[in-house]
Coordinates of C-alpha atoms in Angstrom, one line a residue:
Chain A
X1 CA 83.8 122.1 12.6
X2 CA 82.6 124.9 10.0
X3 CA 85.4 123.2 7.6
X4 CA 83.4 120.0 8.7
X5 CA 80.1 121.5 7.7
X6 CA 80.7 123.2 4.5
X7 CA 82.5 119.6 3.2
X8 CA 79.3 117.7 4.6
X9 CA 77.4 120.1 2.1
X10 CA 79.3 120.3 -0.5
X11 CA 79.7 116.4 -0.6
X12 CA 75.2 116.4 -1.2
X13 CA 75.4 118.6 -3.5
X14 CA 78.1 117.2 -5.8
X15 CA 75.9 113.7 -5.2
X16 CA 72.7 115.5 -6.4
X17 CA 74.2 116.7 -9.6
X18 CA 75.1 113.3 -10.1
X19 CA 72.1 111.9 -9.3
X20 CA 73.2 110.0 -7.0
X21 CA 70.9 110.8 -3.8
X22 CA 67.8 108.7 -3.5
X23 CA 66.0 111.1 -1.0
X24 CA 62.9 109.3 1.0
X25 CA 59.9 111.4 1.5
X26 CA 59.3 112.9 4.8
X27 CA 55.9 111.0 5.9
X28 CA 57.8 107.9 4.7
X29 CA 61.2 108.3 6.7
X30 CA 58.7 108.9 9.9
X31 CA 56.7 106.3 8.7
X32 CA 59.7 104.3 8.8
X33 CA 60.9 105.0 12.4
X34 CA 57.5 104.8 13.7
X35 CA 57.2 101.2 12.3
X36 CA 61.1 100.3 13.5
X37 CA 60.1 98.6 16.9
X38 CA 57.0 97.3 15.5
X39 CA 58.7 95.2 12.8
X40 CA 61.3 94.2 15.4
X41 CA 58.4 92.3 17.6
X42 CA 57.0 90.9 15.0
X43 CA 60.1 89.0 13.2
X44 CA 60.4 88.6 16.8
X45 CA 57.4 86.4 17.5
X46 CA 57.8 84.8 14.4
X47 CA 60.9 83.4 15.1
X48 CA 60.1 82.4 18.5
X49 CA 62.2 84.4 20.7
X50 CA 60.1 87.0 21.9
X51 CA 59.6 87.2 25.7
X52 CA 58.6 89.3 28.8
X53 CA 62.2 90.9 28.6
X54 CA 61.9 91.8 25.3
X55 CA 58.8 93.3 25.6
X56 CA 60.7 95.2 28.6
X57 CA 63.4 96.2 27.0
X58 CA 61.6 97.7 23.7
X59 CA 58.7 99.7 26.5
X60 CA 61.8 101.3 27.8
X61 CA 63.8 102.0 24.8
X62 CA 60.5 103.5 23.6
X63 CA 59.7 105.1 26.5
X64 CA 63.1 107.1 26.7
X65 CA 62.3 107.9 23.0
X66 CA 59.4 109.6 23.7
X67 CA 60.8 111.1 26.6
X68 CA 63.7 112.9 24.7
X69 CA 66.2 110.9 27.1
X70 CA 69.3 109.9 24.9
X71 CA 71.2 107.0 24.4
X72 CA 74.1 108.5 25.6
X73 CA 71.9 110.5 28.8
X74 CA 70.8 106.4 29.7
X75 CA 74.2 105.0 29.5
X76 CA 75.7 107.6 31.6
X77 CA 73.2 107.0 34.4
X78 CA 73.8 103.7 34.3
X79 CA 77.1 104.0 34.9
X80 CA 77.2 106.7 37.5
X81 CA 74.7 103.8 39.5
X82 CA 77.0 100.9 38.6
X83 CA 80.3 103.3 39.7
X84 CA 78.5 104.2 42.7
X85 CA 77.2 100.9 43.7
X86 CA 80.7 99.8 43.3
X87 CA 82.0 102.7 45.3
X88 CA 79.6 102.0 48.6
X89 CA 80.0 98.7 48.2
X90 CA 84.0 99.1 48.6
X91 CA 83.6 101.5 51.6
X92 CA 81.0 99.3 53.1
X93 CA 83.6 96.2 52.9
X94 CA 87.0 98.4 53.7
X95 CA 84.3 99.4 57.5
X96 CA 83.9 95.5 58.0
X97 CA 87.6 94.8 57.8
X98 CA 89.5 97.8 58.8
X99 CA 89.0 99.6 62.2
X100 CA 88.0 103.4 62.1
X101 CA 90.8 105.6 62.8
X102 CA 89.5 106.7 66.5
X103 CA 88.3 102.9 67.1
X104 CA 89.4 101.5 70.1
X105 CA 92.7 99.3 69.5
X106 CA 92.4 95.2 68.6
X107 CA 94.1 94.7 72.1
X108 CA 90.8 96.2 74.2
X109 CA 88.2 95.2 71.9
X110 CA 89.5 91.6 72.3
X111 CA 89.5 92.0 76.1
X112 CA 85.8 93.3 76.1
X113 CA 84.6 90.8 74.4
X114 CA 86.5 88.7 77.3
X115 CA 84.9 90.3 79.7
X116 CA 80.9 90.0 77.7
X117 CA 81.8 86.7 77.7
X118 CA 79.4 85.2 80.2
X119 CA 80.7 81.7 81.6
X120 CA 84.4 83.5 81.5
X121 CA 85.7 85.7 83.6
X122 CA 89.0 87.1 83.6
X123 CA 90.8 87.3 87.2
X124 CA 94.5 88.1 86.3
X125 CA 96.5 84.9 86.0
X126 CA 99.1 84.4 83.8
X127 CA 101.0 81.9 82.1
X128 CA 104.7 82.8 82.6
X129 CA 107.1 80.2 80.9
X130 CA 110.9 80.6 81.2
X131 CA 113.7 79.4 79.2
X132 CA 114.5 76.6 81.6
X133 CA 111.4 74.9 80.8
X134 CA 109.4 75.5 83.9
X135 CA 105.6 77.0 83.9
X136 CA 104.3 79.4 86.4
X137 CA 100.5 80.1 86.7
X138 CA 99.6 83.2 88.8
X139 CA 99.1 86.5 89.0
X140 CA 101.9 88.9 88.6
X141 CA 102.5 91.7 91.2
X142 CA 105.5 93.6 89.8
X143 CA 107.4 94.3 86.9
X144 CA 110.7 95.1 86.5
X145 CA 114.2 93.2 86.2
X146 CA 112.9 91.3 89.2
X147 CA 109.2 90.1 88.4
X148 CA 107.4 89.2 91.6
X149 CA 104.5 86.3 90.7
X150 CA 101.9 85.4 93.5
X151 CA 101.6 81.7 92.2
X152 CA 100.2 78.7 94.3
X153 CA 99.9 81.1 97.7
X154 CA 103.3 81.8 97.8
X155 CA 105.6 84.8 95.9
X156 CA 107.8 83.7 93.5
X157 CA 110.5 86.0 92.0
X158 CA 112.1 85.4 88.7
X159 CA 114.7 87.9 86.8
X160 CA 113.2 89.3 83.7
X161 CA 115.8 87.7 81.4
X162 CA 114.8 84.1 82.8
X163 CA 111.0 84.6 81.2
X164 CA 110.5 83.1 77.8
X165 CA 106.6 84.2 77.4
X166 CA 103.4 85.3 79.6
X167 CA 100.7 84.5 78.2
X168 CA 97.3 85.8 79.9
X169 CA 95.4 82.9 81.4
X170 CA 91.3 82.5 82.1
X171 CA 90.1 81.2 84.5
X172 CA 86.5 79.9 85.4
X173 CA 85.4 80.9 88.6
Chain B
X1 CA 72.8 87.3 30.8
X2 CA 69.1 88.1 29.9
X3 CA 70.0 87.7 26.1
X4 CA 72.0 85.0 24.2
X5 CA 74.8 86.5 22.3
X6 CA 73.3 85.6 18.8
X7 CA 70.0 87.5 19.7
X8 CA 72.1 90.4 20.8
X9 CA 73.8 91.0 17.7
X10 CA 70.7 90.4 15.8
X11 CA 68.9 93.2 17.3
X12 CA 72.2 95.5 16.9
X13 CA 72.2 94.0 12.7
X14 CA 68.5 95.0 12.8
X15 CA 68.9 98.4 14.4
X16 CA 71.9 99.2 12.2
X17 CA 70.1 98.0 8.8
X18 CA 66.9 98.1 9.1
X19 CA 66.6 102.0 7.6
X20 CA 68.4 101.2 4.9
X21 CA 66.9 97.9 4.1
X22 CA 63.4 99.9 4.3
X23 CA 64.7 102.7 2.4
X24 CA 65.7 100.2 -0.5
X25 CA 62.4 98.2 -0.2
X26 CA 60.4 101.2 -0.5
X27 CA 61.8 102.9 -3.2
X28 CA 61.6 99.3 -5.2
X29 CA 57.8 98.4 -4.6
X30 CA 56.1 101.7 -3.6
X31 CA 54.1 101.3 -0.6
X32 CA 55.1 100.4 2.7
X33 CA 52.9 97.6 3.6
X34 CA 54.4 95.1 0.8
X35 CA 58.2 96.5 1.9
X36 CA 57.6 95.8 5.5
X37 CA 56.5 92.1 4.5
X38 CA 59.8 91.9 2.4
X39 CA 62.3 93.0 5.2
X40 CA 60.5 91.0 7.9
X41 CA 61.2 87.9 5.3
X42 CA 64.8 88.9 5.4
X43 CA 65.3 89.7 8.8
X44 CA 64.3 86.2 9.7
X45 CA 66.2 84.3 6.7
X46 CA 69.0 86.5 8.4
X47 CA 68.4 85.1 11.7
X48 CA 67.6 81.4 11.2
X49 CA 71.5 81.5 9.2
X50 CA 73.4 84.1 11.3
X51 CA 75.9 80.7 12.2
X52 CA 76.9 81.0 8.7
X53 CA 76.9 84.9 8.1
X54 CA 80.4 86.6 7.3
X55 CA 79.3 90.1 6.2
X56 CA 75.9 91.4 7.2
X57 CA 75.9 94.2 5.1
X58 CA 76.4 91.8 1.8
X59 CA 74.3 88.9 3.0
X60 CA 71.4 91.2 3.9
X61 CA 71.6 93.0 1.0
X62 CA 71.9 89.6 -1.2
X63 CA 68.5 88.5 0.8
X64 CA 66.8 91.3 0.2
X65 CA 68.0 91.5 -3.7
X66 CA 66.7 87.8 -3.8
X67 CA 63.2 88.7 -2.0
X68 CA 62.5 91.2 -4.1
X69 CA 63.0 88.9 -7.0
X70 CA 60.1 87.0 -5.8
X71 CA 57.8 89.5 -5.0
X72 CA 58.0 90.6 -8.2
X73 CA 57.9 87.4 -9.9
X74 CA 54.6 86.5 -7.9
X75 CA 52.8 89.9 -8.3
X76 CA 53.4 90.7 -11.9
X77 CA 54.9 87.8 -14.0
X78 CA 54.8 89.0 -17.5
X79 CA 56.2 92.3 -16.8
X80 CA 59.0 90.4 -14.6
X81 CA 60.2 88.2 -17.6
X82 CA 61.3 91.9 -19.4
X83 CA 62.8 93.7 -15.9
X84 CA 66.4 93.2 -15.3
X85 CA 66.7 92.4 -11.7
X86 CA 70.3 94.9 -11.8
X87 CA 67.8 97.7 -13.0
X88 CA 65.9 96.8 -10.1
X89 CA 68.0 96.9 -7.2
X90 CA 71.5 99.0 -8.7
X91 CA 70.4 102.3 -8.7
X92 CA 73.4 103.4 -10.5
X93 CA 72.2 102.2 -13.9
X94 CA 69.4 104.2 -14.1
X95 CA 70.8 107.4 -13.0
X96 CA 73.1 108.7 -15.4
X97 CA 71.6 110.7 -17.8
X98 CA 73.0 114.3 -17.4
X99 CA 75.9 113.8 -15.1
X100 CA 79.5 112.6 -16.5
X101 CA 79.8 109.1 -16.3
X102 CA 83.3 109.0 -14.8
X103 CA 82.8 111.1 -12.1
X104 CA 79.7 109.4 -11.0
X105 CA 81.9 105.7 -10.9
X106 CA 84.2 107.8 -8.8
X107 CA 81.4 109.1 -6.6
X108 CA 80.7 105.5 -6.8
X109 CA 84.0 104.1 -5.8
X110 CA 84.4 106.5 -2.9
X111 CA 80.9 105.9 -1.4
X112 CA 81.9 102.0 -1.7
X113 CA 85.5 102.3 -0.2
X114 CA 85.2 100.8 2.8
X115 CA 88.2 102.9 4.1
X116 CA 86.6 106.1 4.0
X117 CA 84.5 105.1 6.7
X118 CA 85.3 104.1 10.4
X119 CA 83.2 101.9 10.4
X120 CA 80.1 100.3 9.7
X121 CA 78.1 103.0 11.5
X122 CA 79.3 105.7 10.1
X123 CA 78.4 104.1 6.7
X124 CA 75.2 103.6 7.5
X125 CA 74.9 107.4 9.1
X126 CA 76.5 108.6 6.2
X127 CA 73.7 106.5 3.4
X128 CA 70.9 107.8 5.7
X129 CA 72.0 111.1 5.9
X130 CA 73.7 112.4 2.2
X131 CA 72.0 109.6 0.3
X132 CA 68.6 108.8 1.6
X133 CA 68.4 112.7 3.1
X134 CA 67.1 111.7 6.6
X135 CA 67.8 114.5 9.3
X136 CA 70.2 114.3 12.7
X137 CA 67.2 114.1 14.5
X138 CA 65.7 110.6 12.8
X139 CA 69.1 109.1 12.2
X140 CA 69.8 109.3 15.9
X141 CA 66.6 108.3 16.4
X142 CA 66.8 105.3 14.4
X143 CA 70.3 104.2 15.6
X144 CA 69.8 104.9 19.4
X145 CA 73.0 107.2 19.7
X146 CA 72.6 111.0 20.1
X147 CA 72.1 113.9 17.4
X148 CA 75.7 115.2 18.2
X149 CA 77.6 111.7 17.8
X150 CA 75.5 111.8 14.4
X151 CA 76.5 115.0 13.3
X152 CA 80.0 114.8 14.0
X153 CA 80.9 111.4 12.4
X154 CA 78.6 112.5 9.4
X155 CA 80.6 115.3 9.1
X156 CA 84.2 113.6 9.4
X157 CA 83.0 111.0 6.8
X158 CA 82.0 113.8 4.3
X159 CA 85.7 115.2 4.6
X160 CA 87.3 112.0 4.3
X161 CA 85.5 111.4 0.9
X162 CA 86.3 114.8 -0.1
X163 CA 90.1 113.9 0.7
X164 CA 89.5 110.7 -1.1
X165 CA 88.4 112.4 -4.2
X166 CA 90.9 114.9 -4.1
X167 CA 93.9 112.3 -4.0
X168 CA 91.9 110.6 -7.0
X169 CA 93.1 114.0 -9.5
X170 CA 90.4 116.3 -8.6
X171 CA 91.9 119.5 -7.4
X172 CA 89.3 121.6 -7.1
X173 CA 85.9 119.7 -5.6
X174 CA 83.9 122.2 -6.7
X175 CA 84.3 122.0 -10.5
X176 CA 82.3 118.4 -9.9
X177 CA 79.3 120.8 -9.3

């Protein structure tokens, strides 16, 4: 950077020997940048364009002037909101779809909400459907290679391997 | 989006030029009033054609080269009819007196190069700065980036025109002193 600054020197004085620097007085280079946003409104209004955002826009630009705030120091803020916004905004939509880790499983949520539901109530019955075709609504007393179904008043037993699907059956009662 | 695309770019165009359009205008009538009027004739010209513009830099300059022609014409007609309007605007003429006049057209031609510059920024950063002699400070001011982004493309530009000069026979910089 010193290399930087010495060439950056060197380079104004080389173009003031050769009288090639046009140096602005002082009072008229602040003179200048005080006037800057003032010249901008008013080629503004004269062409018709300026509005309640514009006159927005330039208050805060001038604002952070004043204020010593950067360019730079805005931009960065406005992207540390935007990343954030986008950040929360990800988590918030990643807790609507997927369960927490210590959330109750899919299987017992669903069944509470069965059992919230008011006109419903759930007393057991199944749906059993075997491979031969035939349909057995009840309510299953045992499990095992021999399932035991209390269907209709009466137990019916079926071998496991006969069963094509139980599905859980409601009820109103 | 709050602004159309045309009125974006003309506020960028106007930020980017507009020291160096007053800086110009100044120097040319003297006061800051009459410049002020100039530039806000140019600025809008620019606007109401920015369709047709190719190269801002050129066409502003050309506006404001052509504005100035006029002001001159209306406020002082008889001495207008003896001023060359090249005198007027190209500073380069006038300059010359003690320096040698081939290693000012190659001060010149490396100031012009477009290549010696990243871009149209740093040219402007660098005309504030080493020609016009405004500090970091009201350069960054004026352009709406920070002192330190100033500084250091200033500084890369001075060194690539140094190279520039160097690969155009001048061995040692310092014997243009």
């Amino acid at each position: 950077m010193k290399d930087h600054n010495d060439s950056a020197a060197l380079l104004e004085a080389i173009l003031d020997r050769h009288n090639l620097s046009r140096p602005i007085p002082a009072e008229v280079r602040e003179r200048i940048l005080l006037r800057q946003q003032h010249l901008l409104v008013r080629i503004l209004k004269t062409i018709g364009i300026f509005s309640f955002a514009y006159a927005a826009l330039l208050s805060l630009s001038s604002a952070l002037k004043k204020s010593g705030v950067g360019a730079m120091i805005l931009k960065l803020v406005i992207c540390a909101a935007a990343a954030s916004a986008v950040v929360g905004g990800g988590y918030y939509l990643a807790r609507l779809i997927l369960p927490a880790p210590d959330a109750p499983r899919q299987e017992k949520h669903f069944e509470q909400l069965q059992n919230n539901a008011p006109p419903v109530q759930k007393i057991g019955i199944y749906e059993i459907r075997l491979y031969n075709g035939r349909v057995i609504r009840g309510t299953i007393l045992s499990r095992g290679d021999m399932v035991r179904i209390l269907s209709e008043g009466r137990i019916v037993t079926v071998p496991r391997n006969q069963i094509q699907s139980v599905k859980p059956s409601f009820q109103e009662k | 989006m709050l602004f159309s695309q045309k009125e974006r770019a003309f506020r960028k165009a106007y930020r980017t030029y507009y020291p160096l359009i007053l800086n110009t205008l100044y120097r040319k009538v003297g006061n800051m009033e009459d410049a002020e009027d100039i530039a806000h004739e140019v600025f809008i010209s620019y606007y109401h054609k920015f369709d047709e513009v190719r190269d801002t830099r050129t066409w502003l300059f050309g506006a404001m080269r052509f504005s100035l022609s006029n002001y001159y014409r209306k406020k002082n007609s008889e001495d207008c009819s003896s001023l060359d309007l090249d005198t007027i605007v190209d500073e380069a003429a006038l300059a010359c007196r003690n320096g040698d006049r081939e290693v000012r057209m190659l001060l010149q031609e490396a100031i012009n190069d477009e290549s010696n510059f990243k871009d149209e920024f740093d040219r402007v950063i660098f005309e504030m700065i080493a020609i016009n002699r405004y500090t970091y400070k009201e350069t960054a001011q004026c352009l709406g980036i920070s002192k330190r982004q100033v500084s250091y493309r200033y500084q890369v530009t001075s060194k690539r025109i140094l190279d520039y000069l160097k690969k155009k026979g001048i061995s040692r910089i310092e014997d243009l002193l």
